[in-house]
Coordinates of C-alpha atoms in Angstrom, one line a residue:
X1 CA -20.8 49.5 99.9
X2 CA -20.4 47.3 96.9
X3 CA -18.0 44.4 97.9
X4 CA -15.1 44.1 94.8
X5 CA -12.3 42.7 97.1
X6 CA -11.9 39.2 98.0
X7 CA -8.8 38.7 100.7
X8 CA -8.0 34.9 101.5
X9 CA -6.2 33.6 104.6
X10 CA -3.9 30.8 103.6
X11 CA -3.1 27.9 106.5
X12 CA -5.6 25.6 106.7
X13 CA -7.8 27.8 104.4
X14 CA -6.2 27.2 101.5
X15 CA -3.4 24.4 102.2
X16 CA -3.6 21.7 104.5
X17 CA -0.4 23.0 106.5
X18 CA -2.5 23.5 110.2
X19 CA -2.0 19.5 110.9
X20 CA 1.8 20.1 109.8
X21 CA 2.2 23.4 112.1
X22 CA 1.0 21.3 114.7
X23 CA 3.5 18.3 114.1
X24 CA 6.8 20.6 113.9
X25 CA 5.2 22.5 116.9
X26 CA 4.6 19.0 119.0
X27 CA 8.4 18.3 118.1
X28 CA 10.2 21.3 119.5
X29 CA 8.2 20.8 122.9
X30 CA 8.6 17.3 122.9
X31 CA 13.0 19.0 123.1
X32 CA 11.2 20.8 126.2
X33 CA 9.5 17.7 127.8
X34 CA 6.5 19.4 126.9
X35 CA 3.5 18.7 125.0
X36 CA 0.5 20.9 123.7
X37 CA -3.1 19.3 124.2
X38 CA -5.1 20.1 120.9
X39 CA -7.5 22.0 122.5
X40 CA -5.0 24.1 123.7
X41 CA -3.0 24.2 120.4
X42 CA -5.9 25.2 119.0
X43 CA -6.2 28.6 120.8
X44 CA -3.7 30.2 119.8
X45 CA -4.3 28.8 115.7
X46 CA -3.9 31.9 113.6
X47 CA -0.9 33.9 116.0
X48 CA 2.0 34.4 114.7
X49 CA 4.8 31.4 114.8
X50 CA 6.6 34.0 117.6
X51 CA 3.7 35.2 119.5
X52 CA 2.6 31.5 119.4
X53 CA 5.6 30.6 121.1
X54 CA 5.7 33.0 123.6
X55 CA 2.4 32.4 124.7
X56 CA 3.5 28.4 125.6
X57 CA 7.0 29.6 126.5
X58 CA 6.0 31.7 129.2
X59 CA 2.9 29.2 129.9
X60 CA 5.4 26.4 130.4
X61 CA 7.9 28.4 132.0
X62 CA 10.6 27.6 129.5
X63 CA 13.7 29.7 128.5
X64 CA 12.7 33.2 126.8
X65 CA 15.9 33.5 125.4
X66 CA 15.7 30.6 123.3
X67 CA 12.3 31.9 121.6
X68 CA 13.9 33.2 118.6
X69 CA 16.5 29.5 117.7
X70 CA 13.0 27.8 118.6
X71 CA 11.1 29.9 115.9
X72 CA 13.8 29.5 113.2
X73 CA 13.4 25.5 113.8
X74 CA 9.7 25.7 113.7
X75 CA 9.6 27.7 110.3
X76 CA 12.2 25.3 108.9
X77 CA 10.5 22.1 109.8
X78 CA 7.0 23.3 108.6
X79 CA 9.0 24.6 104.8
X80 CA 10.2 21.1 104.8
X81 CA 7.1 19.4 105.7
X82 CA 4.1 21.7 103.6
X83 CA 6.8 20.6 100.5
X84 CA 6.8 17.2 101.0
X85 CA 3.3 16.4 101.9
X86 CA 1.1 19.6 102.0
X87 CA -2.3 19.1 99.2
X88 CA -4.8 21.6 98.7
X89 CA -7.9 22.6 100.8
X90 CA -11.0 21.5 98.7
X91 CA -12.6 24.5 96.8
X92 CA -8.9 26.6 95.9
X93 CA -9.8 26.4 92.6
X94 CA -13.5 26.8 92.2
X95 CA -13.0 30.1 94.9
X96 CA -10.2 31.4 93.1
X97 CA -12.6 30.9 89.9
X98 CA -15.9 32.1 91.2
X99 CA -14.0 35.4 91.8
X100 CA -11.9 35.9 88.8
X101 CA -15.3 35.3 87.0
X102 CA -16.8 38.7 89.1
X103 CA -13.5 40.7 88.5
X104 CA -13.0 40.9 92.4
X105 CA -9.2 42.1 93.1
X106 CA -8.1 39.1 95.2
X107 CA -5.3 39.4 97.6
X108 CA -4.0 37.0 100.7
X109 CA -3.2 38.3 104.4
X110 CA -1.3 35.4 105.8
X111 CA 0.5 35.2 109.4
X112 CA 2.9 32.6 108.0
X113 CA 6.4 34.0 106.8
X114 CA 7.4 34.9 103.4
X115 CA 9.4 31.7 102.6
X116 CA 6.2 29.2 103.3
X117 CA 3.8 32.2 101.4
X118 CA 5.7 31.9 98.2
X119 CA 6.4 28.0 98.7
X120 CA 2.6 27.8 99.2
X121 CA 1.4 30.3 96.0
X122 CA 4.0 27.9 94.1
X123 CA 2.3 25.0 95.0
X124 CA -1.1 26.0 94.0
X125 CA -0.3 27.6 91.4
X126 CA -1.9 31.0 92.4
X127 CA 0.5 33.8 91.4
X128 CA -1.2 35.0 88.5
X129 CA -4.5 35.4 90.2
X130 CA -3.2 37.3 93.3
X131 CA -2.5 41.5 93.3
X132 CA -1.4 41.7 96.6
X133 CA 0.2 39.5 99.0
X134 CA 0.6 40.4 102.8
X135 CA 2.8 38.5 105.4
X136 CA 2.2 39.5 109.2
X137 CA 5.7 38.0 110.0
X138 CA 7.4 41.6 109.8
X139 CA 4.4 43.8 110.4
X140 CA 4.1 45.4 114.4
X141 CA 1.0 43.7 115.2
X142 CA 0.2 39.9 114.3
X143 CA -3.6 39.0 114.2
X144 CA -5.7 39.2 115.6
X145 CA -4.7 43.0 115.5
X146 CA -6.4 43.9 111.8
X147 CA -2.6 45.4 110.7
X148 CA -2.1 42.3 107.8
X149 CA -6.1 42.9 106.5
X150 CA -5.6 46.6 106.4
X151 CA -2.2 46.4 104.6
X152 CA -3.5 43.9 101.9
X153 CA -6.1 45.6 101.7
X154 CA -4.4 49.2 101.2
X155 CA -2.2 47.6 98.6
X156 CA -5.1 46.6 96.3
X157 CA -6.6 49.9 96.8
X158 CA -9.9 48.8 98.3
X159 CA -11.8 50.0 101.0
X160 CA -12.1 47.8 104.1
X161 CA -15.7 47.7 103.7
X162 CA -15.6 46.9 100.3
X163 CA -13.5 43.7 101.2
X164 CA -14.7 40.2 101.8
X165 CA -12.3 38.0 104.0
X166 CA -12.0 33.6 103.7
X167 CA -10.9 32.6 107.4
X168 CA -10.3 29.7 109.3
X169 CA -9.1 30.8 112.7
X170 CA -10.8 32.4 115.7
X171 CA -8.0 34.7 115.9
X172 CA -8.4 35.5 112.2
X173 CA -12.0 35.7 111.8
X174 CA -11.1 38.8 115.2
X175 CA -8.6 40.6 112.7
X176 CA -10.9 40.4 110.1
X177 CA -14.1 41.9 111.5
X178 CA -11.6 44.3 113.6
X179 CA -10.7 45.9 109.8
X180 CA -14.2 46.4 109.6
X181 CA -14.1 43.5 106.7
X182 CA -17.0 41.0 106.1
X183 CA -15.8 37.7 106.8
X184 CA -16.8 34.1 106.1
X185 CA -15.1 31.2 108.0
X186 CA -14.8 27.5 107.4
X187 CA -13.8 26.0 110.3
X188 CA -12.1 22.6 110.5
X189 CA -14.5 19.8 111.0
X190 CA -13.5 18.5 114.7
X191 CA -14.3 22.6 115.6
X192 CA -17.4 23.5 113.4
X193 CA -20.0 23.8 116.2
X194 CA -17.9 25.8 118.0
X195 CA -19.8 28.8 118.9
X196 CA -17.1 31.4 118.5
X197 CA -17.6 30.9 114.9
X198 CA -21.2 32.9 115.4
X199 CA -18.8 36.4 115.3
X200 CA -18.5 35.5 111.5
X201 CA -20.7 37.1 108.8
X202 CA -21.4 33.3 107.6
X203 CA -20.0 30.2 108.2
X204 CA -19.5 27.5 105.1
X205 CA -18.3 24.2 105.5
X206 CA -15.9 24.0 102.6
X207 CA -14.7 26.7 100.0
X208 CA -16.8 24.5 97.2
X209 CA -19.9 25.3 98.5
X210 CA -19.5 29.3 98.0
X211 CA -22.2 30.3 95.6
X212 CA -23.6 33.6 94.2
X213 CA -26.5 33.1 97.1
X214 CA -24.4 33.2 99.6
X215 CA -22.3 36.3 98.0
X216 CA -25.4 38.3 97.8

């Protein structure tokens, strides 16, 4: 099938927010006495701000009930800290571009929550190019369940295999292949020989190196 849908991923993809996830993270833990180990962090990169939580919550045996007050700080701080100090990815505007040029629909599937989405779209100044816009906050399943692909992909009115996915998660680049979507990734550089990423249709080390080559 023809591909005519291009569906983007947006922390650490598109903005530079994964380092600033990570800082408002290390702060609540460091309330708990706890503290993440990037490798670990790392694993669960592309969950849900919730699920993320309960995964380490339950890991560090820490206070279920206080899951939902630690997610509303989280969100808050990240907000605060993507507006002061968040900067493009490097490619947003050549991909964004590249596809406009080839009348793709272009949508984005995001795990984030609505309020860092739009603060994020604002920022790059995006709005106009995107026809559909999908966060996972609400949905029932977070990824790496496919639920977020399939809905963005349902409101643009593509097919799931006419859709090509941008992803920079493990747990992303799973939801994206498990909507039966091709999917190129473009892992962060301490985690670019990281075999996992061999699942992906292709693997590019920035978005400004996405050509009509590689397309075909």
């Amino acid at each position: 099938m023809k591909l005519d849908t291009v569906i983007f991923d947006m922390d650490g993809l598109l903005i530079d927010s994964e380092p600033l996830w990570k800082e408002s993270a290390e702060a609540l833990f460091l309330t708990y006495a706890r503290q993440l180990t990037t490798q670990q962090y790392a694993s669960t990169t592309g969950l849900r701000t919730k699920e993320f939580l309960m995964h380490w919550f339950r890991y560090f045996n820490l206070p279920e009930n206080e899951i939902n007050d630690a997610e509303e700080k989280v969100v808050e701080l990240v907000v605060k800290l993507v507006a002061q100090k968040g900067t493009p990815m490097p490619g947003v505007q050549h991909i964004f571009h590249f596809f406009l040029e080839r009348n793709f629909k272009i949508g984005l599937a995001s795990s984030s929550p609505p309020a860092l989405i739009n603060l994020v779209i604002e920022m790059l100044g995006i709005s106009k190019h995107l026809q559909a816009v999908s966060s996972a906050a609400a949905l029932t399943y977070g990824k790496p369940h496919p639920e977020v692909y399939l809905n963005c992909a349902g409101e643009l009115a593509s097919m799931p295999e006419a859709c090509i996915c941008f992803e920079d998660s493990f747990n992303g680049l799973i939801a994206a292949k498990a909507a039966k979507m091709k999917c190129i990734v473009v892992p962060s550089v301490h985690d670019a020989k990281n075999r996992v990423w061999e699942a992906a249709d292709l693997k590019i080390s920035t978005l400004s190196n996405f050509n009509d080559l590689l397309l075909n």
